[in-house]
Short mmCIF file of C-alpha atoms in Angstrom, two decimals:
data_model
loop_
_atom_site.label_atom_id
_atom_site.label_comp_id
_atom_site.label_asym_id
_atom_site.label_seq_id
_atom_site.Cartn_x
_atom_site.Cartn_y
_atom_site.Cartn_z
CA MET A 1 93.62 126.37 65.43
CA SER A 2 91.97 123.02 64.62
CA GLY A 3 92.88 119.60 66.00
CA LEU A 4 94.25 120.98 69.27
CA ASN A 5 94.23 117.50 70.82
CA GLU A 6 96.55 116.36 67.99
CA LEU A 7 99.34 118.78 68.90
CA THR A 8 102.61 117.54 70.31
CA ILE A 9 103.55 118.75 73.80
CA ALA A 10 106.31 120.90 72.28
CA ALA A 11 103.96 122.50 69.72
CA ALA A 12 101.28 123.10 72.38
CA ARG A 13 103.84 124.63 74.75
CA ASP A 14 105.03 127.04 72.05
CA ALA A 15 101.46 127.97 71.06
CA LEU A 16 100.58 128.60 74.72
CA ARG A 17 103.62 130.86 75.12
CA LYS A 18 102.68 132.88 72.04
CA GLY A 19 99.07 133.25 73.19
CA GLU A 20 97.79 131.44 70.08
CA VAL A 21 95.85 128.97 72.21
CA THR A 22 94.80 128.56 75.84
CA SER A 23 95.07 125.57 78.13
CA ALA A 24 91.28 125.71 78.46
CA ASP A 25 91.00 125.26 74.65
CA LEU A 26 93.45 122.35 74.66
CA THR A 27 91.65 120.74 77.58
CA GLU A 28 88.18 121.04 76.01
CA ALA A 29 89.49 119.50 72.77
CA CYS A 30 90.86 116.53 74.72
CA ILE A 31 87.69 116.13 76.83
CA ALA A 32 85.62 116.03 73.62
CA ALA A 33 88.00 113.46 72.09
CA ILE A 34 87.79 111.31 75.25
CA ASP A 35 83.99 111.46 75.28
CA GLY A 36 83.96 110.32 71.66
CA ALA A 37 86.35 107.41 72.19
CA GLY A 38 84.42 105.11 74.49
CA ALA A 39 85.14 102.17 72.17
CA LEU A 40 88.85 102.35 73.10
CA ASN A 41 88.11 102.06 76.85
CA ALA A 42 91.34 104.00 77.53
CA PHE A 43 90.09 106.47 80.16
CA VAL A 44 88.38 104.63 83.03
CA HIS A 45 87.94 107.51 85.51
CA LYS A 46 87.31 110.87 83.83
CA THR A 47 88.03 114.05 85.79
CA PRO A 48 86.74 116.92 83.60
CA GLU A 49 86.06 119.21 86.58
CA ILE A 50 89.63 118.85 87.85
CA ALA A 51 90.92 119.31 84.30
CA ARG A 52 88.99 122.53 83.72
CA GLU A 53 90.06 123.97 87.06
CA ARG A 54 93.74 123.16 86.42
CA ALA A 55 93.49 124.56 82.89
CA ARG A 56 92.13 127.87 84.25
CA ALA A 57 94.95 128.01 86.81
CA ALA A 58 97.51 127.21 84.10
CA ASP A 59 96.23 130.00 81.86
CA GLU A 60 96.53 132.50 84.71
CA ARG A 61 100.05 131.26 85.47
CA LEU A 62 101.10 131.55 81.83
CA LYS A 63 99.83 135.15 81.69
CA ALA A 64 101.67 136.09 84.87
CA ASP A 65 104.92 134.17 84.36
CA ASP A 66 106.83 134.05 81.07
CA LYS A 67 109.09 131.41 82.65
CA ALA A 68 106.31 128.96 83.54
CA PRO A 69 107.39 125.28 83.29
CA ALA A 70 107.24 123.58 79.90
CA MET A 71 104.37 121.29 80.98
CA CYS A 72 102.21 124.21 82.18
CA GLY A 73 98.77 123.92 80.59
CA ILE A 74 99.43 120.57 78.88
CA PRO A 75 96.56 118.02 79.20
CA VAL A 76 97.77 114.54 80.20
CA GLY A 77 96.37 111.19 81.30
CA ILE A 78 97.49 109.39 84.46
CA LYS A 79 97.80 105.60 84.61
CA ASP A 80 95.47 104.11 87.23
CA LEU A 81 98.53 102.82 89.15
CA PHE A 82 99.33 106.36 90.37
CA CYS A 83 97.46 107.43 93.50
CA THR A 84 95.60 110.67 92.88
CA ARG A 85 94.05 112.57 95.79
CA GLY A 86 90.28 112.13 95.92
CA VAL A 87 90.16 110.29 92.58
CA ALA A 88 89.62 106.53 92.25
CA SER A 89 92.98 104.74 92.12
CA GLN A 90 92.29 101.03 91.65
CA ALA A 91 95.38 99.73 89.83
CA GLY A 92 92.91 98.02 87.50
CA SER A 93 91.78 95.67 90.30
CA ARG A 94 88.44 94.86 91.95
CA ILE A 95 90.19 94.56 95.30
CA LEU A 96 90.75 98.35 95.37
CA GLN A 97 87.20 99.22 94.36
CA GLY A 98 86.09 102.39 96.13
CA PHE A 99 89.64 103.43 97.11
CA HIS A 100 90.03 107.22 96.86
CA PRO A 101 93.44 108.09 98.33
CA GLU A 102 93.95 111.08 100.60
CA TYR A 103 97.37 111.71 99.08
CA GLU A 104 98.99 112.25 95.67
CA SER A 105 101.81 110.21 94.15
CA THR A 106 105.05 112.16 93.86
CA VAL A 107 105.13 111.88 90.04
CA SER A 108 101.54 113.08 89.52
CA GLN A 109 102.17 115.85 92.10
CA LYS A 110 105.28 116.97 90.19
CA LEU A 111 103.26 117.14 86.98
CA ALA A 112 100.53 119.11 88.78
CA ASP A 113 103.15 121.46 90.27
CA ALA A 114 104.49 122.02 86.75
CA GLY A 115 100.99 123.08 85.67
CA ALA A 116 100.01 119.94 83.74
CA VAL A 117 96.27 119.27 83.45
CA MET A 118 95.00 115.84 84.59
CA LEU A 119 92.22 114.61 82.29
CA GLY A 120 91.58 111.37 84.19
CA LYS A 121 92.87 107.88 84.97
CA LEU A 122 93.90 105.40 82.31
CA ASN A 123 93.19 101.70 81.87
CA MET A 124 95.89 99.13 82.67
CA ASP A 125 96.48 95.46 83.39
CA GLU A 126 95.55 94.57 86.96
CA PHE A 127 98.39 95.61 89.29
CA ALA A 128 100.46 96.11 86.09
CA MET A 129 100.59 92.33 85.56
CA GLY A 130 100.09 91.63 81.88
CA SER A 131 101.29 92.37 78.36
CA SER A 132 97.95 92.96 76.64
CA ASN A 133 95.65 94.98 78.96
CA GLU A 134 93.32 91.98 79.18
CA THR A 135 93.57 91.51 82.96
CA SER A 136 91.92 94.84 83.88
CA CYS A 137 88.79 94.96 86.03
CA TYR A 138 87.57 97.70 83.66
CA GLY A 139 87.68 95.41 80.63
CA ASN A 140 90.12 95.50 77.72
CA ALA A 141 91.68 98.68 76.46
CA VAL A 142 91.65 98.65 72.64
CA ASN A 143 94.42 99.71 70.27
CA PRO A 144 93.31 102.48 67.88
CA TRP A 145 95.31 100.73 65.11
CA ARG A 146 93.69 98.08 62.90
CA ARG A 147 95.14 95.50 60.48
CA GLY A 148 94.42 96.85 57.02
CA ASN A 149 90.67 96.51 56.42
CA ASP A 150 90.28 93.94 59.21
CA ASP A 151 88.12 95.15 62.12
CA THR A 152 89.61 92.72 64.67
CA ALA A 153 90.16 94.55 67.98
CA LEU A 154 93.89 94.61 68.76
CA THR A 155 95.72 94.89 72.07
CA PRO A 156 97.42 98.20 72.85
CA GLY A 157 99.98 96.18 74.83
CA GLY A 158 100.38 96.13 78.57
CA SER A 159 100.42 96.96 81.29
CA SER A 160 100.23 100.65 80.25
CA GLY A 161 97.73 99.85 77.49
CA GLY A 162 95.30 102.67 78.30
CA SER A 163 98.15 105.19 78.22
CA ALA A 164 99.36 103.93 74.83
CA ALA A 165 95.86 103.91 73.32
CA ALA A 166 95.06 107.40 74.65
CA VAL A 167 98.22 109.01 73.24
CA ALA A 168 97.97 107.19 69.89
CA ALA A 169 94.31 108.20 69.49
CA ASP A 170 95.00 111.88 70.39
CA LEU A 171 92.90 111.78 73.56
CA CYS A 172 95.70 113.48 75.50
CA LEU A 173 99.05 115.04 74.64
CA GLY A 174 101.01 112.69 76.90
CA ALA A 175 100.46 110.06 79.58
CA THR A 176 102.24 108.49 82.52
CA GLY A 177 103.15 104.83 82.39
CA THR A 178 105.07 102.41 84.56
CA ASP A 179 107.55 99.78 83.43
CA THR A 180 108.39 96.67 85.45
CA GLY A 181 109.43 94.40 82.58
CA GLY A 182 108.53 96.42 79.48
CA SER A 183 105.14 97.94 80.36
CA ILE A 184 105.98 101.34 78.86
CA ARG A 185 108.11 100.22 75.90
CA GLN A 186 106.00 97.30 74.61
CA PRO A 187 102.69 99.25 74.48
CA ALA A 188 104.50 102.25 72.96
CA ALA A 189 105.79 99.98 70.17
CA PHE A 190 102.33 98.42 69.64
CA ALA A 191 100.65 101.85 69.39
CA GLY A 192 103.24 103.67 67.28
CA ILE A 193 104.28 106.16 69.97
CA THR A 194 107.41 106.83 72.07
CA GLY A 195 107.89 105.53 75.61
CA ILE A 196 110.90 105.83 77.91
CA LYS A 197 111.69 103.90 81.07
CA PRO A 198 114.29 105.97 82.93
CA THR A 199 117.05 104.59 85.14
CA TYR A 200 115.70 102.89 88.27
CA GLY A 201 115.53 105.62 90.92
CA ARG A 202 115.23 108.56 88.50
CA CYS A 203 111.46 108.92 89.16
CA SER A 204 110.02 108.49 92.64
CA ARG A 205 107.91 105.38 93.23
CA TRP A 206 106.11 106.96 96.20
CA GLY A 207 102.35 106.77 95.77
CA ILE A 208 102.55 104.33 92.85
CA VAL A 209 100.84 101.03 93.69
CA ALA A 210 103.70 98.53 93.93
CA PHE A 211 104.06 95.44 91.74
CA ALA A 212 107.77 94.52 92.04
CA SER A 213 109.57 97.20 94.03
CA SER A 214 113.10 96.58 92.72
CA LEU A 215 111.92 96.72 89.08
CA ASP A 216 109.06 99.28 88.90
CA GLN A 217 109.82 102.65 87.33
CA ALA A 218 107.56 105.44 86.05
CA GLY A 219 108.06 107.19 82.74
CA PRO A 220 106.27 109.23 80.06
CA MET A 221 104.44 107.99 76.96
CA THR A 222 104.27 110.63 74.23
CA ARG A 223 103.95 111.23 70.49
CA ASP A 224 107.66 111.77 69.91
CA VAL A 225 111.09 111.91 71.50
CA ARG A 226 111.09 115.67 72.17
CA ASP A 227 107.80 115.34 74.06
CA ALA A 228 109.27 112.44 76.07
CA ALA A 229 112.24 114.64 77.02
CA ILE A 230 109.96 117.50 78.11
CA MET A 231 107.58 115.33 80.15
CA LEU A 232 110.34 113.23 81.72
CA GLY A 233 111.98 116.41 83.01
CA ALA A 234 108.81 117.27 84.91
CA MET A 235 108.42 113.75 86.37
CA CYS A 236 111.98 113.27 87.69
CA GLY A 237 113.68 114.45 90.84
CA HIS A 238 114.80 113.28 94.26
CA ASP A 239 112.08 112.35 96.73
CA PRO A 240 112.96 111.81 100.41
CA LYS A 241 109.76 109.74 100.75
CA ASP A 242 111.26 107.07 98.44
CA SER A 243 114.46 105.46 99.74
CA THR A 244 115.32 104.24 96.22
CA SER A 245 114.99 107.72 94.69
CA ALA A 246 118.32 109.05 93.41
CA ASP A 247 119.54 112.35 94.84
CA LEU A 248 120.83 113.63 91.50
CA PRO A 249 120.15 116.86 89.62
CA VAL A 250 117.65 116.60 86.76
CA PRO A 251 119.31 117.67 83.50
CA ASP A 252 117.57 119.57 80.72
CA PHE A 253 116.68 116.53 78.64
CA GLU A 254 115.28 118.60 75.77
CA ALA A 255 118.55 120.54 75.47
CA ALA A 256 120.34 117.19 75.00
CA LEU A 257 118.54 116.65 71.66
CA THR A 258 121.37 117.86 69.43
CA GLY A 259 120.82 115.27 66.70
CA ASP A 260 124.56 114.62 66.59
CA ILE A 261 125.80 111.09 67.36
CA ARG A 262 128.94 111.11 65.19
CA GLY A 263 131.62 108.87 66.68
CA ARG A 264 129.23 107.26 69.15
CA LYS A 265 129.33 103.48 69.50
CA ILE A 266 126.06 101.58 69.09
CA GLY A 267 126.08 97.99 70.34
CA ILE A 268 124.13 95.26 68.52
CA PRO A 269 123.75 92.29 70.91
CA ARG A 270 124.02 88.96 69.11
CA GLU A 271 121.93 87.21 71.80
CA TYR A 272 118.86 89.25 70.80
CA ARG A 273 118.72 87.45 67.45
CA MET A 274 116.12 85.02 68.77
CA GLU A 275 115.26 81.78 67.04
CA GLY A 276 112.03 82.19 65.12
CA MET A 277 112.19 86.00 65.12
CA PRO A 278 109.78 87.32 62.45
CA GLU A 279 111.49 88.45 59.26
CA GLU A 280 109.89 91.90 59.55
CA ILE A 281 111.42 92.48 62.99
CA GLU A 282 114.83 91.32 61.74
CA LYS A 283 114.55 93.66 58.73
CA LEU A 284 113.50 96.64 60.85
CA TRP A 285 116.43 96.06 63.21
CA ALA A 286 118.85 95.95 60.25
CA GLU A 287 117.34 99.15 58.84
CA GLY A 288 117.63 100.87 62.23
CA THR A 289 121.26 99.81 62.46
CA ALA A 290 121.91 101.29 59.00
CA MET A 291 120.19 104.55 60.04
CA MET A 292 122.47 104.93 63.06
CA LYS A 293 125.51 104.16 60.92
CA ASP A 294 124.46 106.75 58.33
CA ALA A 295 124.17 109.30 61.15
CA GLY A 296 127.86 108.79 61.90
CA ALA A 297 127.71 106.21 64.69
CA GLU A 298 130.04 103.23 64.83
CA ILE A 299 128.21 99.90 64.89
CA VAL A 300 129.74 97.30 67.20
CA ASP A 301 128.68 93.66 67.62
CA ILE A 302 128.47 92.94 71.34
CA SER A 303 127.69 89.97 73.56
CA LEU A 304 125.31 89.94 76.54
CA PRO A 305 125.82 86.25 77.37
CA HIS A 306 123.27 85.89 80.17
CA THR A 307 120.35 87.27 78.12
CA LYS A 308 118.82 83.80 77.69
CA TYR A 309 118.29 83.58 81.46
CA ALA A 310 116.56 86.97 81.74
CA LEU A 311 112.94 85.89 81.28
CA PRO A 312 113.12 82.97 83.75
CA ALA A 313 114.93 85.17 86.29
CA TYR A 314 112.39 87.97 85.84
CA TYR A 315 109.44 85.61 86.28
CA VAL A 316 110.90 84.47 89.60
CA VAL A 317 111.95 87.87 91.00
CA ALA A 318 108.85 89.85 89.93
CA PRO A 319 106.22 87.39 91.28
CA ALA A 320 108.22 87.00 94.51
CA GLU A 321 108.12 90.76 95.11
CA ALA A 322 104.47 90.88 94.01
CA SER A 323 103.42 88.20 96.50
CA SER A 324 105.03 90.25 99.26
CA ASN A 325 103.59 93.60 98.09
CA LEU A 326 100.08 92.29 97.50
CA ALA A 327 99.83 90.67 100.94
CA ARG A 328 98.52 94.04 102.22
CA TYR A 329 95.24 93.68 100.27
CA ASP A 330 93.15 91.66 102.67
CA GLY A 331 89.76 93.39 102.98
CA VAL A 332 90.51 94.72 106.47
CA ARG A 333 91.43 98.39 105.95
CA TYR A 334 90.30 99.55 102.50
CA GLY A 335 88.97 98.35 99.17
CA HIS A 336 86.79 95.30 98.54
CA ARG A 337 85.67 92.99 101.35
CA ALA A 338 83.86 89.74 100.57
CA ALA A 339 80.46 88.98 102.09
CA LEU A 340 80.92 86.42 104.84
CA ALA A 341 78.73 83.51 105.88
CA GLN A 342 77.72 82.98 109.49
CA GLY A 343 80.60 81.43 111.38
CA ASP A 344 83.29 82.70 109.01
CA GLY A 345 86.38 84.04 110.75
CA ILE A 346 89.22 86.28 109.69
CA THR A 347 90.93 83.51 107.69
CA GLU A 348 87.79 82.97 105.61
CA MET A 349 87.51 86.75 105.11
CA TYR A 350 91.08 86.90 103.76
CA GLU A 351 90.56 83.90 101.48
CA LYS A 352 87.20 85.01 100.05
CA THR A 353 88.25 88.65 99.63
CA ARG A 354 91.45 87.79 97.80
CA ALA A 355 89.71 85.14 95.66
CA GLU A 356 87.05 87.67 94.61
CA GLY A 357 89.28 90.75 94.41
CA PHE A 358 92.28 89.41 92.48
CA GLY A 359 91.99 88.29 88.86
CA HIS A 360 93.45 85.02 87.57
CA GLU A 361 96.77 86.46 86.37
CA VAL A 362 97.41 88.21 89.69
CA GLN A 363 96.48 85.03 91.56
CA ARG A 364 98.85 83.04 89.34
CA ARG A 365 101.77 85.39 90.03
CA VAL A 366 101.06 85.59 93.76
CA MET A 367 101.09 81.80 93.94
CA ILE A 368 104.33 81.56 91.93
CA GLY A 369 105.91 84.23 94.14
CA THR A 370 104.82 82.59 97.38
CA TYR A 371 106.15 79.26 96.12
CA VAL A 372 109.61 80.57 95.16
CA LEU A 373 109.92 82.34 98.53
CA SER A 374 108.85 79.30 100.56
CA ALA A 375 111.38 77.69 102.88
CA GLY A 376 112.16 74.65 100.73
CA PHE A 377 112.57 76.55 97.46
CA TYR A 378 114.02 79.96 98.38
CA ASP A 379 117.60 79.01 97.50
CA ALA A 380 116.68 76.93 94.46
CA TYR A 381 114.61 79.67 92.82
CA TYR A 382 114.67 83.14 94.37
CA ASN A 383 118.32 83.29 95.41
CA ARG A 384 119.44 81.74 92.13
CA ALA A 385 117.38 84.29 90.18
CA ARG A 386 119.00 87.12 92.16
CA LYS A 387 122.45 85.78 91.22
CA VAL A 388 121.44 85.58 87.55
CA ARG A 389 120.17 89.15 87.77
CA ALA A 390 123.58 90.27 89.02
CA LEU A 391 125.23 88.54 86.06
CA ILE A 392 122.86 90.24 83.60
CA LYS A 393 123.69 93.61 85.17
CA ARG A 394 127.41 92.82 84.90
CA ASP A 395 127.01 91.99 81.18
CA PHE A 396 125.77 95.53 80.55
CA GLU A 397 128.43 97.09 82.78
CA THR A 398 131.10 95.25 80.79
CA VAL A 399 129.93 96.51 77.37
CA PHE A 400 129.48 100.07 78.63
CA ALA A 401 132.98 99.95 80.15
CA GLU A 402 134.26 99.00 76.68
CA GLY A 403 132.96 102.30 75.31
CA ILE A 404 129.48 101.41 74.03
CA ASP A 405 127.21 104.47 74.24
CA ALA A 406 123.83 102.83 73.50
CA ILE A 407 122.46 99.42 72.52
CA LEU A 408 119.95 98.95 69.69
CA THR A 409 117.46 96.06 69.78
CA PRO A 410 113.90 95.31 68.65
CA ALA A 411 111.26 96.53 71.13
CA THR A 412 108.86 93.59 70.72
CA PRO A 413 108.89 90.17 69.02
CA SER A 414 105.80 91.09 66.94
CA SER A 415 103.32 93.84 66.14
CA ALA A 416 100.07 94.13 68.12
CA PHE A 417 98.06 90.91 68.27
CA GLY A 418 94.29 90.51 68.51
CA LEU A 419 92.52 90.74 71.86
CA GLY A 420 91.72 87.20 72.95
CA GLU A 421 94.24 85.61 70.57
CA MET A 422 96.70 84.82 73.36
CA ALA A 423 94.53 85.13 76.46
CA ASN A 424 93.63 81.43 76.55
CA ALA A 425 97.02 80.20 75.41
CA ASP A 426 99.83 78.99 77.62
CA PRO A 427 100.71 82.01 79.84
CA ILE A 428 104.35 81.49 78.88
CA ALA A 429 103.47 82.56 75.32
CA MET A 430 102.22 85.89 76.71
CA TYR A 431 105.31 86.28 78.91
CA LEU A 432 107.53 85.98 75.81
CA ASN A 433 106.31 89.45 74.78
CA ASP A 434 108.78 90.81 77.32
CA VAL A 435 111.79 89.01 75.85
CA PHE A 436 113.57 92.17 74.63
CA THR A 437 112.62 94.43 77.52
CA VAL A 438 113.05 92.61 80.87
CA THR A 439 116.87 92.76 80.85
CA VAL A 440 116.68 96.56 81.10
CA ASN A 441 114.60 96.37 84.29
CA LEU A 442 116.74 93.64 85.82
CA ALA A 443 119.82 95.83 85.27
CA GLY A 444 118.06 99.08 86.30
CA LEU A 445 118.99 100.79 83.02
CA PRO A 446 117.13 103.41 80.94
CA GLY A 447 115.42 102.17 77.78
CA ILE A 448 113.28 103.84 75.12
CA ALA A 449 110.98 102.51 72.40
CA VAL A 450 110.69 104.53 69.18
CA PRO A 451 108.26 103.78 66.32
CA ALA A 452 110.33 102.94 63.24
CA GLY A 453 108.07 101.37 60.62
CA LEU A 454 104.94 99.43 59.68
CA ASP A 455 104.58 95.71 59.12
CA ARG A 456 102.84 94.21 56.09
CA GLN A 457 99.49 94.47 57.92
CA GLY A 458 99.98 98.21 58.36
CA LEU A 459 100.70 97.98 62.10
CA PRO A 460 103.48 99.92 63.83
CA LEU A 461 106.77 98.31 64.84
CA GLY A 462 109.24 99.81 67.30
CA LEU A 463 112.95 99.70 68.00
CA GLN A 464 114.49 99.91 71.46
CA LEU A 465 117.59 101.80 72.57
CA ILE A 466 119.20 100.98 75.90
CA GLY A 467 121.41 103.59 77.55
CA ARG A 468 123.98 104.00 80.28
CA PRO A 469 122.60 104.51 83.82
CA TRP A 470 121.62 108.14 84.58
CA GLU A 471 122.34 109.23 81.00
CA GLU A 472 118.75 109.62 79.80
CA GLY A 473 119.68 112.81 77.93
CA ASP A 474 122.22 110.92 75.86
CA LEU A 475 119.74 108.07 75.28
CA LEU A 476 117.03 110.51 74.19
CA ASN A 477 119.46 112.10 71.73
CA HIS A 478 120.21 108.70 70.16
CA ALA A 479 116.45 108.07 69.98
CA TYR A 480 115.95 111.51 68.41
CA VAL A 481 118.41 110.62 65.64
CA LEU A 482 116.67 107.28 65.04
CA GLU A 483 113.25 108.93 65.03
CA ARG A 484 114.30 111.53 62.44
CA ALA A 485 115.95 108.91 60.23
CA ALA A 486 112.94 106.55 60.40
CA GLY A 487 110.53 109.41 59.65
CA PHE A 488 107.56 107.59 61.17
CA VAL A 489 104.48 109.82 60.80
CA SER A 490 101.71 107.22 60.37
CA LYS A 491 98.54 107.58 62.44
CA PRO A 492 95.71 105.09 62.96
CA ALA A 493 92.66 105.66 60.73
CA LYS A 494 89.79 106.75 62.98
CA TRP A 495 87.12 104.06 63.40
CA TRP A 496 86.06 104.62 67.03
#
């Protein structure tokens, strides 16, 4: 069987069950693909020895147990934000250089327990702060897609840019991502793959380096919706080590993919029709709406009146939580410590270590967060943003109470842009990449990005579906219908 690294998770699972392929074969195909894709800079810590050992164990398990979990033997990549025992876990930052945790994040442990094979750690924006994977201490991850015959290097999106690039370039069959304001869905849209952010609390945050604790959520990034359903099932579950983890049973998400949405109500929010929205995005959204209608769904115009306040609220709440979470990185206990001059005290050590260890974007957000939490501005900024967040959440609760089953929106305001094209611009321009995604995090809802077409430059464009809380199965089924109707099968032409 050729092109083993190009298989979907579902196809690989079925081939493994039938004995047509081994996990060791799948793993070697992925290791070879990774070694030949240095130009993408997607994998930043390779773990071939761990991968081969887990593949051997998976093959033995599959022989002995005909009811082995669906992810058993499947090679995956792990975003560098997840702590992995004995393997460098830097969150894309210099300040955590040399940090090899003595523990495993709950999500990566669940995948390991299910028999998944870890190929290595994936590139990302530093501390998950960024929309283009240009803030990483490892350098830029590169999108495998190109504009027509143009060889300009494009962003794979952020912060889970390495995960998106690795899945799109067939370096692994699936990857973990995290989403604080769109960091799974935006890169998935830029790379022509599927990415789901589950309901806040569905996946444990324990062992994932924190950015903004009330917004962060892990999820899978895969080739298609069925793969997302399979991988999400392995990642979810209650964790007593995480106080925000929901004590709810994990449904069979794959079984929910019936392909039948007749009579379901799909909301189209009028506030998402942004001024200056590119014509191609508007057209794709209209086509997606028509696809859902053709599948038997009822299309309903809805209003989410506080949407216009979402970005400002997010960029107060997220930096505030980041400034609190990142206070622990001081050079005292682990990670980078600056060289000190004679006479320097502990204050100088803190200042120099944090100045050297944190990149400019992290420093910017820490400063914003510290400012909005300071005594004179707490009520004016942070408390006001929290109130706006509650109103945004109530907007969604209102439309769902009126019988809306899912909400269809664009995933991003554009296709992938060139690396460096926005890096030196006003940071606000970069933040606008999250315009369609941050509301989902502020409200704690599940959201999924599905590739739905190509723009005139031949780059993928995605649509987003937003679901009811805890109803990921239903959301995945809506996404499955959209995916089948869109029929997106394009792959990037190999240049790396």
